[in-house]
């Protein structure tokens, strides 16, 4: 029997805790964040200057303008030089200015009702496989009771059937169902033709067949021959935001392009049939799902787009051995493959998250928060005062938070450390309850929930944040370009949105 680790952490276990963000804020991350602020400081400096010049010009009379014209006529060389410099600087500005990235729309896959897996059905299927000891069946039941998952999550047919049938053909079927289901809905919503797509990015951590998933999409939709395609694997639950960052950079290079991003995970070949407890938790939390997102750099698309991408920021802790090894796909003592979660996972996630938000803060927080934060930092570092570092109020920077629904314990700790309200956490908690941990696509189910509730208003700011193996923590910041009318939306929540939110007890006994 495989080794059992009763101290397995976990995302689903309330015993795991993120570190208190107020205990330490490393100065190098603060400096990095303020470096980004100063890098963009030219715009802060030039904006009031432009207003001052405009105000001064508004005071000119016709006589003043006539005198100025006479002066310029007799200084032709100066006028030509100044005009040339002005044209040159304007050209440089417009050539180096990054292209805006718009999100036209997105779609989340909702499996058919036959794929629904109640918690009781999960336990029945786990028992009938004969793979798990009685002690580990009890362990899985305890995880489920505390996981925050409801009774309507989804699992692929190959896992639900009796006996299970994990094979390559079934894994490909699951991938096709998820990807094509989401893409079909997205193309119908946006009226974009497959031949118009110039960039394709697919991320799936644990299933990487040959031909690749991106090639499956190209073949099915007959995308054009010069499509720029990427297939990202092994990058964990934050890979969706890595895909966003990659798409953003590619859209700076390829003008007048559409980028299709697909975020998903594959369950069929990654169900663990052993008795190592550190590998059993993923069975209890991960569920079937995926999302397709369409981005554009065409300024003509701004009027019909939902959001504009403001920032992407990535933090990678892979240089540290403890961080690198805290989530690992490996064989157990009996040769059965699973994803092992280290007992250090919560601490590693907290450190990566702290680094990410400390660096992102200067780009998004209002000046009042900068001043309080700096004053607290100076008092602590320079005057050696024994005070806790000030944790900025990110509710002043964002109206909506989409936090990866990795597990209940993570959501609880983030709510406490970022001082968020139940309202802010509702999209993440309800996504975990209704769909489970759908890996990198969970952020889009959360945004779809906010849209379904009619919460997205024009100019609202949304913060998506996720973390995954490696270890990585990634953020994306969006600004709503229009108010989203839930009455015109089609997403996986709409036929049941009025039933949410629901109360999720700390322990829901089976």
mmCIF file with all atom_site columns, C-alpha atoms in Angstrom, residues 185-388:
data_model
loop_
_atom_site.group_PDB
_atom_site.id
_atom_site.type_symbol
_atom_site.label_atom_id
_atom_site.label_alt_id
_atom_site.label_comp_id
_atom_site.label_asym_id
_atom_site.label_entity_id
_atom_site.label_seq_id
_atom_site.pdbx_PDB_ins_code
_atom_site.Cartn_x
_atom_site.Cartn_y
_atom_site.Cartn_z
_atom_site.occupancy
_atom_site.B_iso_or_equiv
_atom_site.pdbx_formal_charge
_atom_site.auth_seq_id
_atom_site.auth_comp_id
_atom_site.auth_asym_id
_atom_site.auth_atom_id
_atom_site.pdbx_PDB_model_num
ATOM 1   C CA . UNK A 1 185 ? -20.689 29.671 -27.694 1.00 0.00 ? 185 UNK A CA 1
ATOM 2   C CA . UNK A 1 186 ? -18.043 32.403 -27.872 1.00 0.00 ? 186 UNK A CA 1
ATOM 3   C CA . UNK A 1 187 ? -18.075 32.629 -31.666 1.00 0.00 ? 187 UNK A CA 1
ATOM 4   C CA . UNK A 1 188 ? -21.871 32.808 -31.623 1.00 0.00 ? 188 UNK A CA 1
ATOM 5   C CA . UNK A 1 189 ? -21.767 35.655 -29.091 1.00 0.00 ? 189 UNK A CA 1
ATOM 6   C CA . UNK A 1 190 ? -19.154 37.717 -30.962 1.00 0.00 ? 190 UNK A CA 1
ATOM 7   C CA . UNK A 1 191 ? -20.002 36.915 -34.622 1.00 0.00 ? 191 UNK A CA 1
ATOM 8   C CA . UNK A 1 192 ? -16.283 36.484 -35.299 1.00 0.00 ? 192 UNK A CA 1
ATOM 9   C CA . UNK A 1 193 ? -15.394 33.952 -37.988 1.00 0.00 ? 193 UNK A CA 1
ATOM 10  C CA . UNK A 1 194 ? -12.721 31.319 -37.260 1.00 0.00 ? 194 UNK A CA 1
ATOM 11  C CA . UNK A 1 195 ? -10.676 32.521 -40.245 1.00 0.00 ? 195 UNK A CA 1
ATOM 12  C CA . UNK A 1 196 ? -10.387 35.955 -38.598 1.00 0.00 ? 196 UNK A CA 1
ATOM 13  C CA . UNK A 1 197 ? -8.489  34.552 -35.591 1.00 0.00 ? 197 UNK A CA 1
ATOM 14  C CA . UNK A 1 198 ? -4.780  35.272 -35.901 1.00 0.00 ? 198 UNK A CA 1
ATOM 15  C CA . UNK A 1 199 ? -3.537  34.114 -32.488 1.00 0.00 ? 199 UNK A CA 1
ATOM 16  C CA . UNK A 1 200 ? -4.481  30.934 -30.613 1.00 0.00 ? 200 UNK A CA 1
ATOM 17  C CA . UNK A 1 201 ? -3.350  30.026 -27.089 1.00 0.00 ? 201 UNK A CA 1
ATOM 18  C CA . UNK A 1 202 ? -4.479  26.903 -25.228 1.00 0.00 ? 202 UNK A CA 1
ATOM 19  C CA . UNK A 1 203 ? -3.408  26.152 -21.647 1.00 0.00 ? 203 UNK A CA 1
ATOM 20  C CA . UNK A 1 204 ? -3.957  22.779 -19.973 1.00 0.00 ? 204 UNK A CA 1
ATOM 21  C CA . UNK A 1 205 ? -1.506  21.611 -17.324 1.00 0.00 ? 205 UNK A CA 1
ATOM 22  C CA . UNK A 1 206 ? -1.825  17.841 -17.134 1.00 0.00 ? 206 UNK A CA 1
ATOM 23  C CA . UNK A 1 207 ? -2.975  16.675 -20.568 1.00 0.00 ? 207 UNK A CA 1
ATOM 24  C CA . UNK A 1 208 ? -0.625  17.328 -23.469 1.00 0.00 ? 208 UNK A CA 1
ATOM 25  C CA . UNK A 1 209 ? -1.346  14.914 -26.336 1.00 0.00 ? 209 UNK A CA 1
ATOM 26  C CA . UNK A 1 210 ? 0.195   14.810 -29.797 1.00 0.00 ? 210 UNK A CA 1
ATOM 27  C CA . UNK A 1 211 ? -1.100  16.481 -31.933 1.00 0.00 ? 211 UNK A CA 1
ATOM 28  C CA . UNK A 1 212 ? -1.525  19.219 -29.366 1.00 0.00 ? 212 UNK A CA 1
ATOM 29  C CA . UNK A 1 213 ? -4.769  20.660 -28.046 1.00 0.00 ? 213 UNK A CA 1
ATOM 30  C CA . UNK A 1 214 ? -4.147  23.840 -30.034 1.00 0.00 ? 214 UNK A CA 1
ATOM 31  C CA . UNK A 1 215 ? -3.750  21.705 -33.176 1.00 0.00 ? 215 UNK A CA 1
ATOM 32  C CA . UNK A 1 216 ? -7.111  20.067 -32.387 1.00 0.00 ? 216 UNK A CA 1
ATOM 33  C CA . UNK A 1 217 ? -8.706  23.524 -32.382 1.00 0.00 ? 217 UNK A CA 1
ATOM 34  C CA . UNK A 1 218 ? -6.995  24.518 -35.641 1.00 0.00 ? 218 UNK A CA 1
ATOM 35  C CA . UNK A 1 219 ? -8.174  21.297 -37.292 1.00 0.00 ? 219 UNK A CA 1
ATOM 36  C CA . UNK A 1 220 ? -11.758 21.456 -36.024 1.00 0.00 ? 220 UNK A CA 1
ATOM 37  C CA . UNK A 1 221 ? -12.376 25.121 -36.910 1.00 0.00 ? 221 UNK A CA 1
ATOM 38  C CA . UNK A 1 222 ? -10.136 25.139 -39.991 1.00 0.00 ? 222 UNK A CA 1
ATOM 39  C CA . UNK A 1 223 ? -8.168  28.157 -38.797 1.00 0.00 ? 223 UNK A CA 1
ATOM 40  C CA . UNK A 1 224 ? -5.959  29.858 -41.338 1.00 0.00 ? 224 UNK A CA 1
ATOM 41  C CA . UNK A 1 225 ? -2.516  28.478 -42.114 1.00 0.00 ? 225 UNK A CA 1
ATOM 42  C CA . UNK A 1 226 ? -0.546  31.384 -40.637 1.00 0.00 ? 226 UNK A CA 1
ATOM 43  C CA . UNK A 1 227 ? -2.319  31.363 -37.256 1.00 0.00 ? 227 UNK A CA 1
ATOM 44  C CA . UNK A 1 228 ? 0.150   31.962 -34.412 1.00 0.00 ? 228 UNK A CA 1
ATOM 45  C CA . UNK A 1 229 ? -0.593  29.073 -32.033 1.00 0.00 ? 229 UNK A CA 1
ATOM 46  C CA . UNK A 1 230 ? 0.758   28.127 -28.608 1.00 0.00 ? 230 UNK A CA 1
ATOM 47  C CA . UNK A 1 231 ? 0.039   25.190 -26.308 1.00 0.00 ? 231 UNK A CA 1
ATOM 48  C CA . UNK A 1 232 ? 0.978   25.799 -22.657 1.00 0.00 ? 232 UNK A CA 1
ATOM 49  C CA . UNK A 1 233 ? 1.362   22.802 -20.335 1.00 0.00 ? 233 UNK A CA 1
ATOM 50  C CA . UNK A 1 234 ? 2.424   22.103 -16.766 1.00 0.00 ? 234 UNK A CA 1
ATOM 51  C CA . UNK A 1 235 ? 1.863   25.679 -15.554 1.00 0.00 ? 235 UNK A CA 1
ATOM 52  C CA . UNK A 1 236 ? -0.837  25.075 -12.948 1.00 0.00 ? 236 UNK A CA 1
ATOM 53  C CA . UNK A 1 237 ? -4.014  26.895 -12.049 1.00 0.00 ? 237 UNK A CA 1
ATOM 54  C CA . UNK A 1 238 ? -2.583  30.345 -12.824 1.00 0.00 ? 238 UNK A CA 1
ATOM 55  C CA . UNK A 1 239 ? -1.866  29.415 -16.459 1.00 0.00 ? 239 UNK A CA 1
ATOM 56  C CA . UNK A 1 240 ? -4.968  31.264 -17.639 1.00 0.00 ? 240 UNK A CA 1
ATOM 57  C CA . UNK A 1 241 ? -3.438  34.594 -16.652 1.00 0.00 ? 241 UNK A CA 1
ATOM 58  C CA . UNK A 1 242 ? -0.108  33.560 -18.188 1.00 0.00 ? 242 UNK A CA 1
ATOM 59  C CA . UNK A 1 243 ? -2.050  33.020 -21.407 1.00 0.00 ? 243 UNK A CA 1
ATOM 60  C CA . UNK A 1 244 ? -3.548  36.503 -21.038 1.00 0.00 ? 244 UNK A CA 1
ATOM 61  C CA . UNK A 1 245 ? -0.082  38.011 -20.609 1.00 0.00 ? 245 UNK A CA 1
ATOM 62  C CA . UNK A 1 246 ? 1.224   36.113 -23.657 1.00 0.00 ? 246 UNK A CA 1
ATOM 63  C CA . UNK A 1 247 ? -1.780  37.191 -25.741 1.00 0.00 ? 247 UNK A CA 1
ATOM 64  C CA . UNK A 1 248 ? -1.289  40.810 -24.660 1.00 0.00 ? 248 UNK A CA 1
ATOM 65  C CA . UNK A 1 249 ? 2.357   40.755 -25.767 1.00 0.00 ? 249 UNK A CA 1
ATOM 66  C CA . UNK A 1 250 ? 1.521   39.093 -29.083 1.00 0.00 ? 250 UNK A CA 1
ATOM 67  C CA . UNK A 1 251 ? -1.184  41.652 -29.773 1.00 0.00 ? 251 UNK A CA 1
ATOM 68  C CA . UNK A 1 252 ? 1.485   44.369 -29.484 1.00 0.00 ? 252 UNK A CA 1
ATOM 69  C CA . UNK A 1 253 ? 3.344   42.719 -32.373 1.00 0.00 ? 253 UNK A CA 1
ATOM 70  C CA . UNK A 1 254 ? 0.545   41.631 -34.719 1.00 0.00 ? 254 UNK A CA 1
ATOM 71  C CA . UNK A 1 255 ? -1.668  44.595 -35.711 1.00 0.00 ? 255 UNK A CA 1
ATOM 72  C CA . UNK A 1 256 ? -5.416  44.251 -36.320 1.00 0.00 ? 256 UNK A CA 1
ATOM 73  C CA . UNK A 1 257 ? -5.613  40.773 -34.807 1.00 0.00 ? 257 UNK A CA 1
ATOM 74  C CA . UNK A 1 258 ? -7.962  38.614 -32.798 1.00 0.00 ? 258 UNK A CA 1
ATOM 75  C CA . UNK A 1 259 ? -6.521  36.331 -30.102 1.00 0.00 ? 259 UNK A CA 1
ATOM 76  C CA . UNK A 1 260 ? -8.453  33.284 -28.901 1.00 0.00 ? 260 UNK A CA 1
ATOM 77  C CA . UNK A 1 261 ? -7.428  32.006 -25.459 1.00 0.00 ? 261 UNK A CA 1
ATOM 78  C CA . UNK A 1 262 ? -8.692  28.680 -24.080 1.00 0.00 ? 262 UNK A CA 1
ATOM 79  C CA . UNK A 1 263 ? -8.156  27.802 -20.411 1.00 0.00 ? 263 UNK A CA 1
ATOM 80  C CA . UNK A 1 264 ? -9.021  24.325 -19.181 1.00 0.00 ? 264 UNK A CA 1
ATOM 81  C CA . UNK A 1 265 ? -7.899  21.236 -17.295 1.00 0.00 ? 265 UNK A CA 1
ATOM 82  C CA . UNK A 1 266 ? -8.419  17.570 -18.137 1.00 0.00 ? 266 UNK A CA 1
ATOM 83  C CA . UNK A 1 267 ? -9.650  15.171 -15.455 1.00 0.00 ? 267 UNK A CA 1
ATOM 84  C CA . UNK A 1 268 ? -9.878  11.841 -17.297 1.00 0.00 ? 268 UNK A CA 1
ATOM 85  C CA . UNK A 1 269 ? -6.240  10.749 -17.256 1.00 0.00 ? 269 UNK A CA 1
ATOM 86  C CA . UNK A 1 270 ? -5.409  12.524 -14.006 1.00 0.00 ? 270 UNK A CA 1
ATOM 87  C CA . UNK A 1 271 ? -7.702  10.767 -11.555 1.00 0.00 ? 271 UNK A CA 1
ATOM 88  C CA . UNK A 1 272 ? -5.583  9.263  -8.789  1.00 0.00 ? 272 UNK A CA 1
ATOM 89  C CA . UNK A 1 273 ? -6.267  5.621  -7.847  1.00 0.00 ? 273 UNK A CA 1
ATOM 90  C CA . UNK A 1 274 ? -3.711  5.245  -5.052  1.00 0.00 ? 274 UNK A CA 1
ATOM 91  C CA . UNK A 1 275 ? -3.617  5.775  -1.297  1.00 0.00 ? 275 UNK A CA 1
ATOM 92  C CA . UNK A 1 276 ? -1.118  8.595  -0.817  1.00 0.00 ? 276 UNK A CA 1
ATOM 93  C CA . UNK A 1 277 ? -3.169  11.214 0.995   1.00 0.00 ? 277 UNK A CA 1
ATOM 94  C CA . UNK A 1 278 ? -1.195  14.142 -0.397  1.00 0.00 ? 278 UNK A CA 1
ATOM 95  C CA . UNK A 1 279 ? -2.419  13.031 -3.843  1.00 0.00 ? 279 UNK A CA 1
ATOM 96  C CA . UNK A 1 280 ? -6.014  12.219 -2.906  1.00 0.00 ? 280 UNK A CA 1
ATOM 97  C CA . UNK A 1 281 ? -7.056  15.812 -2.253  1.00 0.00 ? 281 UNK A CA 1
ATOM 98  C CA . UNK A 1 282 ? -7.022  16.762 -5.944  1.00 0.00 ? 282 UNK A CA 1
ATOM 99  C CA . UNK A 1 283 ? -9.684  14.072 -6.568  1.00 0.00 ? 283 UNK A CA 1
ATOM 100 C CA . UNK A 1 284 ? -11.930 15.784 -4.046  1.00 0.00 ? 284 UNK A CA 1
ATOM 101 C CA . UNK A 1 285 ? -11.539 19.337 -5.373  1.00 0.00 ? 285 UNK A CA 1
ATOM 102 C CA . UNK A 1 286 ? -10.924 19.362 -9.123  1.00 0.00 ? 286 UNK A CA 1
ATOM 103 C CA . UNK A 1 287 ? -13.857 19.242 -11.492 1.00 0.00 ? 287 UNK A CA 1
ATOM 104 C CA . UNK A 1 288 ? -14.628 19.488 -15.210 1.00 0.00 ? 288 UNK A CA 1
ATOM 105 C CA . UNK A 1 289 ? -14.706 22.939 -16.834 1.00 0.00 ? 289 UNK A CA 1
ATOM 106 C CA . UNK A 1 290 ? -13.109 25.367 -19.242 1.00 0.00 ? 290 UNK A CA 1
ATOM 107 C CA . UNK A 1 291 ? -13.381 28.848 -20.748 1.00 0.00 ? 291 UNK A CA 1
ATOM 108 C CA . UNK A 1 292 ? -12.741 30.558 -24.089 1.00 0.00 ? 292 UNK A CA 1
ATOM 109 C CA . UNK A 1 293 ? -11.842 34.250 -24.289 1.00 0.00 ? 293 UNK A CA 1
ATOM 110 C CA . UNK A 1 294 ? -11.619 36.474 -27.380 1.00 0.00 ? 294 UNK A CA 1
ATOM 111 C CA . UNK A 1 295 ? -9.229  39.451 -27.333 1.00 0.00 ? 295 UNK A CA 1
ATOM 112 C CA . UNK A 1 296 ? -8.678  42.167 -29.934 1.00 0.00 ? 296 UNK A CA 1
ATOM 113 C CA . UNK A 1 297 ? -6.255  45.039 -30.548 1.00 0.00 ? 297 UNK A CA 1
ATOM 114 C CA . UNK A 1 298 ? -8.507  46.763 -33.078 1.00 0.00 ? 298 UNK A CA 1
ATOM 115 C CA . UNK A 1 299 ? -9.562  50.200 -31.865 1.00 0.00 ? 299 UNK A CA 1
ATOM 116 C CA . UNK A 1 300 ? -12.749 49.788 -33.886 1.00 0.00 ? 300 UNK A CA 1
ATOM 117 C CA . UNK A 1 301 ? -13.721 46.936 -31.520 1.00 0.00 ? 301 UNK A CA 1
ATOM 118 C CA . UNK A 1 302 ? -13.712 49.117 -28.421 1.00 0.00 ? 302 UNK A CA 1
ATOM 119 C CA . UNK A 1 303 ? -17.387 50.002 -28.777 1.00 0.00 ? 303 UNK A CA 1
ATOM 120 C CA . UNK A 1 304 ? -18.529 46.373 -28.710 1.00 0.00 ? 304 UNK A CA 1
ATOM 121 C CA . UNK A 1 305 ? -16.018 45.050 -26.173 1.00 0.00 ? 305 UNK A CA 1
ATOM 122 C CA . UNK A 1 306 ? -16.772 44.353 -22.534 1.00 0.00 ? 306 UNK A CA 1
ATOM 123 C CA . UNK A 1 307 ? -13.402 45.049 -20.940 1.00 0.00 ? 307 UNK A CA 1
ATOM 124 C CA . UNK A 1 308 ? -9.989  46.553 -21.559 1.00 0.00 ? 308 UNK A CA 1
ATOM 125 C CA . UNK A 1 309 ? -6.884  44.881 -20.172 1.00 0.00 ? 309 UNK A CA 1
ATOM 126 C CA . UNK A 1 310 ? -5.073  47.375 -17.930 1.00 0.00 ? 310 UNK A CA 1
ATOM 127 C CA . UNK A 1 311 ? -2.285  45.345 -16.292 1.00 0.00 ? 311 UNK A CA 1
ATOM 128 C CA . UNK A 1 312 ? -0.892  41.845 -16.125 1.00 0.00 ? 312 UNK A CA 1
ATOM 129 C CA . UNK A 1 313 ? 1.651   41.036 -13.472 1.00 0.00 ? 313 UNK A CA 1
ATOM 130 C CA . UNK A 1 314 ? 3.469   37.744 -12.887 1.00 0.00 ? 314 UNK A CA 1
ATOM 131 C CA . UNK A 1 315 ? 5.384   36.442 -9.867  1.00 0.00 ? 315 UNK A CA 1
ATOM 132 C CA . UNK A 1 316 ? 7.515   33.296 -10.114 1.00 0.00 ? 316 UNK A CA 1
ATOM 133 C CA . UNK A 1 317 ? 9.064   31.635 -7.053  1.00 0.00 ? 317 UNK A CA 1
ATOM 134 C CA . UNK A 1 318 ? 10.533  28.665 -8.904  1.00 0.00 ? 318 UNK A CA 1
ATOM 135 C CA . UNK A 1 319 ? 14.120  29.537 -7.960  1.00 0.00 ? 319 UNK A CA 1
ATOM 136 C CA . UNK A 1 320 ? 13.345  28.417 -4.412  1.00 0.00 ? 320 UNK A CA 1
ATOM 137 C CA . UNK A 1 321 ? 13.422  24.606 -4.055  1.00 0.00 ? 321 UNK A CA 1
ATOM 138 C CA . UNK A 1 322 ? 10.616  24.550 -1.488  1.00 0.00 ? 322 UNK A CA 1
ATOM 139 C CA . UNK A 1 323 ? 8.369   26.604 -3.754  1.00 0.00 ? 323 UNK A CA 1
ATOM 140 C CA . UNK A 1 324 ? 9.308   24.575 -6.820  1.00 0.00 ? 324 UNK A CA 1
ATOM 141 C CA . UNK A 1 325 ? 8.404   21.243 -5.212  1.00 0.00 ? 325 UNK A CA 1
ATOM 142 C CA . UNK A 1 326 ? 5.214   22.081 -3.346  1.00 0.00 ? 326 UNK A CA 1
ATOM 143 C CA . UNK A 1 327 ? 2.922   20.876 -6.182  1.00 0.00 ? 327 UNK A CA 1
ATOM 144 C CA . UNK A 1 328 ? 4.373   17.936 -8.113  1.00 0.00 ? 328 UNK A CA 1
ATOM 145 C CA . UNK A 1 329 ? 3.024   15.328 -10.481 1.00 0.00 ? 329 UNK A CA 1
ATOM 146 C CA . UNK A 1 330 ? 4.765   12.083 -9.590  1.00 0.00 ? 330 UNK A CA 1
ATOM 147 C CA . UNK A 1 331 ? 4.371   8.367  -8.930  1.00 0.00 ? 331 UNK A CA 1
ATOM 148 C CA . UNK A 1 332 ? 3.510   7.059  -5.484  1.00 0.00 ? 332 UNK A CA 1
ATOM 149 C CA . UNK A 1 333 ? 5.182   4.019  -3.916  1.00 0.00 ? 333 UNK A CA 1
ATOM 150 C CA . UNK A 1 334 ? 3.044   1.676  -6.045  1.00 0.00 ? 334 UNK A CA 1
ATOM 151 C CA . UNK A 1 335 ? 3.759   3.439  -9.334  1.00 0.00 ? 335 UNK A CA 1
ATOM 152 C CA . UNK A 1 336 ? 0.397   5.220  -9.565  1.00 0.00 ? 336 UNK A CA 1
ATOM 153 C CA . UNK A 1 337 ? 0.610   8.779  -10.885 1.00 0.00 ? 337 UNK A CA 1
ATOM 154 C CA . UNK A 1 338 ? -0.957  11.680 -9.022  1.00 0.00 ? 338 UNK A CA 1
ATOM 155 C CA . UNK A 1 339 ? -0.413  15.313 -8.077  1.00 0.00 ? 339 UNK A CA 1
ATOM 156 C CA . UNK A 1 340 ? 1.266   15.600 -4.686  1.00 0.00 ? 340 UNK A CA 1
ATOM 157 C CA . UNK A 1 341 ? 0.547   18.678 -2.558  1.00 0.00 ? 341 UNK A CA 1
ATOM 158 C CA . UNK A 1 342 ? 3.204   19.577 0.011   1.00 0.00 ? 342 UNK A CA 1
ATOM 159 C CA . UNK A 1 343 ? 2.420   20.609 3.588   1.00 0.00 ? 343 UNK A CA 1
ATOM 160 C CA . UNK A 1 344 ? 4.249   23.881 2.760   1.00 0.00 ? 344 UNK A CA 1
ATOM 161 C CA . UNK A 1 345 ? 1.741   24.784 0.059   1.00 0.00 ? 345 UNK A CA 1
ATOM 162 C CA . UNK A 1 346 ? -0.243  27.350 2.011   1.00 0.00 ? 346 UNK A CA 1
ATOM 163 C CA . UNK A 1 347 ? 2.875   29.184 3.181   1.00 0.00 ? 347 UNK A CA 1
ATOM 164 C CA . UNK A 1 348 ? 4.373   29.183 -0.311  1.00 0.00 ? 348 UNK A CA 1
ATOM 165 C CA . UNK A 1 349 ? 1.119   30.469 -1.812  1.00 0.00 ? 349 UNK A CA 1
ATOM 166 C CA . UNK A 1 350 ? 0.937   33.236 0.774   1.00 0.00 ? 350 UNK A CA 1
ATOM 167 C CA . UNK A 1 351 ? 4.507   34.364 0.110   1.00 0.00 ? 351 UNK A CA 1
ATOM 168 C CA . UNK A 1 352 ? 3.969   34.424 -3.661  1.00 0.00 ? 352 UNK A CA 1
ATOM 169 C CA . UNK A 1 353 ? 0.701   36.304 -3.221  1.00 0.00 ? 353 UNK A CA 1
ATOM 170 C CA . UNK A 1 354 ? 2.316   38.846 -0.917  1.00 0.00 ? 354 UNK A CA 1
ATOM 171 C CA . UNK A 1 355 ? 5.077   39.487 -3.447  1.00 0.00 ? 355 UNK A CA 1
ATOM 172 C CA . UNK A 1 356 ? 2.566   39.918 -6.237  1.00 0.00 ? 356 UNK A CA 1
ATOM 173 C CA . UNK A 1 357 ? 0.263   42.361 -4.498  1.00 0.00 ? 357 UNK A CA 1
ATOM 174 C CA . UNK A 1 358 ? 3.139   44.363 -2.986  1.00 0.00 ? 358 UNK A CA 1
ATOM 175 C CA . UNK A 1 359 ? 4.493   44.975 -6.472  1.00 0.00 ? 359 UNK A CA 1
ATOM 176 C CA . UNK A 1 360 ? 1.106   45.510 -8.101  1.00 0.00 ? 360 UNK A CA 1
ATOM 177 C CA . UNK A 1 361 ? -0.074  47.943 -5.412  1.00 0.00 ? 361 UNK A CA 1
ATOM 178 C CA . UNK A 1 362 ? 1.783   51.062 -6.626  1.00 0.00 ? 362 UNK A CA 1
ATOM 179 C CA . UNK A 1 363 ? 0.210   50.674 -10.087 1.00 0.00 ? 363 UNK A CA 1
ATOM 180 C CA . UNK A 1 364 ? -3.399  50.521 -8.945  1.00 0.00 ? 364 UNK A CA 1
ATOM 181 C CA . UNK A 1 365 ? -3.783  52.089 -5.492  1.00 0.00 ? 365 UNK A CA 1
ATOM 182 C CA . UNK A 1 366 ? -4.824  55.738 -5.009  1.00 0.00 ? 366 UNK A CA 1
ATOM 183 C CA . UNK A 1 367 ? -2.246  58.259 -3.787  1.00 0.00 ? 367 UNK A CA 1
ATOM 184 C CA . UNK A 1 368 ? -3.766  58.351 -0.295  1.00 0.00 ? 368 UNK A CA 1
ATOM 185 C CA . UNK A 1 369 ? -2.881  54.685 0.181   1.00 0.00 ? 369 UNK A CA 1
ATOM 186 C CA . UNK A 1 370 ? 0.649   55.270 -1.150  1.00 0.00 ? 370 UNK A CA 1
ATOM 187 C CA . UNK A 1 371 ? 1.263   58.004 1.422   1.00 0.00 ? 371 UNK A CA 1
ATOM 188 C CA . UNK A 1 372 ? -0.014  55.960 4.368   1.00 0.00 ? 372 UNK A CA 1
ATOM 189 C CA . UNK A 1 373 ? 1.939   52.919 3.236   1.00 0.00 ? 373 UNK A CA 1
ATOM 190 C CA . UNK A 1 374 ? 5.170   54.903 2.790   1.00 0.00 ? 374 UNK A CA 1
ATOM 191 C CA . UNK A 1 375 ? 4.774   56.680 6.110   1.00 0.00 ? 375 UNK A CA 1
ATOM 192 C CA . UNK A 1 376 ? 4.327   53.337 7.885   1.00 0.00 ? 376 UNK A CA 1
ATOM 193 C CA . UNK A 1 377 ? 7.298   51.850 6.038   1.00 0.00 ? 377 UNK A CA 1
ATOM 194 C CA . UNK A 1 378 ? 9.581   54.782 6.907   1.00 0.00 ? 378 UNK A CA 1
ATOM 195 C CA . UNK A 1 379 ? 8.523   54.639 10.544  1.00 0.00 ? 379 UNK A CA 1
ATOM 196 C CA . UNK A 1 380 ? 9.352   50.939 10.686  1.00 0.00 ? 380 UNK A CA 1
ATOM 197 C CA . UNK A 1 381 ? 12.533  50.838 8.588   1.00 0.00 ? 381 UNK A CA 1
ATOM 198 C CA . UNK A 1 382 ? 14.118  54.218 9.380   1.00 0.00 ? 382 UNK A CA 1
ATOM 199 C CA . UNK A 1 383 ? 12.901  55.081 12.860  1.00 0.00 ? 383 UNK A CA 1
ATOM 200 C CA . UNK A 1 384 ? 12.738  51.429 13.981  1.00 0.00 ? 384 UNK A CA 1
ATOM 201 C CA . UNK A 1 385 ? 9.262   51.873 15.412  1.00 0.00 ? 385 UNK A CA 1
ATOM 202 C CA . UNK A 1 386 ? 7.567   48.641 16.432  1.00 0.00 ? 386 UNK A CA 1
ATOM 203 C CA . UNK A 1 387 ? 4.497   48.845 14.256  1.00 0.00 ? 387 UNK A CA 1
ATOM 204 C CA . UNK A 1 388 ? 2.983   46.404 11.807  1.00 0.00 ? 388 UNK A CA 1
#
